[in-house]
Amino acid sequence: MRRATLADVPAVMALKESLRMDPSRTMAAEGFLLGSSAEAYAHFVQGAAFRLLCAKESSEINGFGIALPDAMLRASEVWERRHEIAWTEPDLLASLEARKLGYVEQLAFRPGIAARVYAPALAMRLVEDLEEMGTELVLATTVAAPFMNAASLTLMATVGARVVGRVEEQHGAIRLISDVHLFSMAEFARLRDHSAPRRFRRIRDTMLRLVRE
């Protein structure tokens, strides 16, 4: 696992093109992407937490993850649409706007890669990158209907994230419904440093091994 560079953008784009949304399958294993451009990925390289999962033998990119720190999140289309989210608590958005936030933007893996093992580990590394940037609260969205993109659901459950909203968006002929998840960096740090359950430790051990390789 390593940080992405501008030289990696073409390979990231190629992987992204191989993961186009397909409503004929659940898409829970390796996930799918909805349309970042090469320019967007270059922008992410320069300011986001952007990690690659590479094959040991060939250095081929088998997956990648992106998380946005506070300033990039607030400049994003996701943040522009925050008032379209059906928040579960009436005052939650106002509370979030006063905190330093992070957002898990993308997780994607090449078909055939053991994403159920690697996705939580890659996502955890992104969360630790956000922690180093001073993030207080982390948001993430996962598609819930008409099919699921479950690449980060294991991590969400492990760190105690809760669903705090739901948002709908149209992509061509398909209307997607996504859950919005929220967890605190303080709780993440407490689990890691003091009382991590077995599943949390297993994910973190995988992450540390991938970082070393």
mmCIF file of C-alpha atoms in Angstrom, residues 21 32 34 77-78 81 84 103 141-143 145-146 166-179:
data_model
loop_
_atom_site.group_PDB
_atom_site.id
_atom_site.type_symbol
_atom_site.label_atom_id
_atom_site.label_comp_id
_atom_site.label_asym_id
_atom_site.label_seq_id
_atom_site.Cartn_x
_atom_site.Cartn_y
_atom_site.Cartn_z
ATOM 1 C CA MET A 21 -21.962 0.689 -12.542
ATOM 2 C CA PHE A 32 -18.121 0.601 -8.570
ATOM 3 C CA LEU A 34 -19.707 6.871 -10.711
ATOM 4 C CA GLU A 77 -20.028 18.644 -4.974
ATOM 5 C CA VAL A 78 -20.885 16.345 -2.071
ATOM 6 C CA ARG A 81 -25.612 18.866 -1.890
ATOM 7 C CA GLU A 84 -30.543 17.483 -0.077
ATOM 8 C CA TYR A 103 -15.096 12.198 3.942
ATOM 9 C CA THR A 141 -21.794 7.251 1.864
ATOM 10 C CA THR A 142 -22.657 3.738 0.703
ATOM 11 C CA VAL A 143 -25.172 2.904 -1.995
ATOM 12 C CA ALA A 145 -30.552 0.664 -3.366
ATOM 13 C CA PRO A 146 -31.416 -0.510 -5.976
ATOM 14 C CA ARG A 166 -30.106 9.222 3.248
ATOM 15 C CA VAL A 167 -29.671 10.891 -0.132
ATOM 16 C CA GLU A 168 -31.020 10.148 -3.606
ATOM 17 C CA GLU A 169 -29.395 10.966 -6.933
ATOM 18 C CA GLN A 170 -30.049 10.192 -10.579
ATOM 19 C CA HIS A 171 -27.430 8.519 -12.781
ATOM 20 C CA GLY A 172 -28.809 8.079 -16.269
ATOM 21 C CA ALA A 173 -31.854 5.840 -15.992
ATOM 22 C CA ILE A 174 -30.913 4.636 -12.500
ATOM 23 C CA ARG A 175 -31.964 6.375 -9.289
ATOM 24 C CA LEU A 176 -29.522 5.583 -6.491
ATOM 25 C CA ILE A 177 -30.312 5.737 -2.791
ATOM 26 C CA SER A 178 -27.306 6.063 -0.476
ATOM 27 C CA ASP A 179 -26.913 5.917 3.282
#
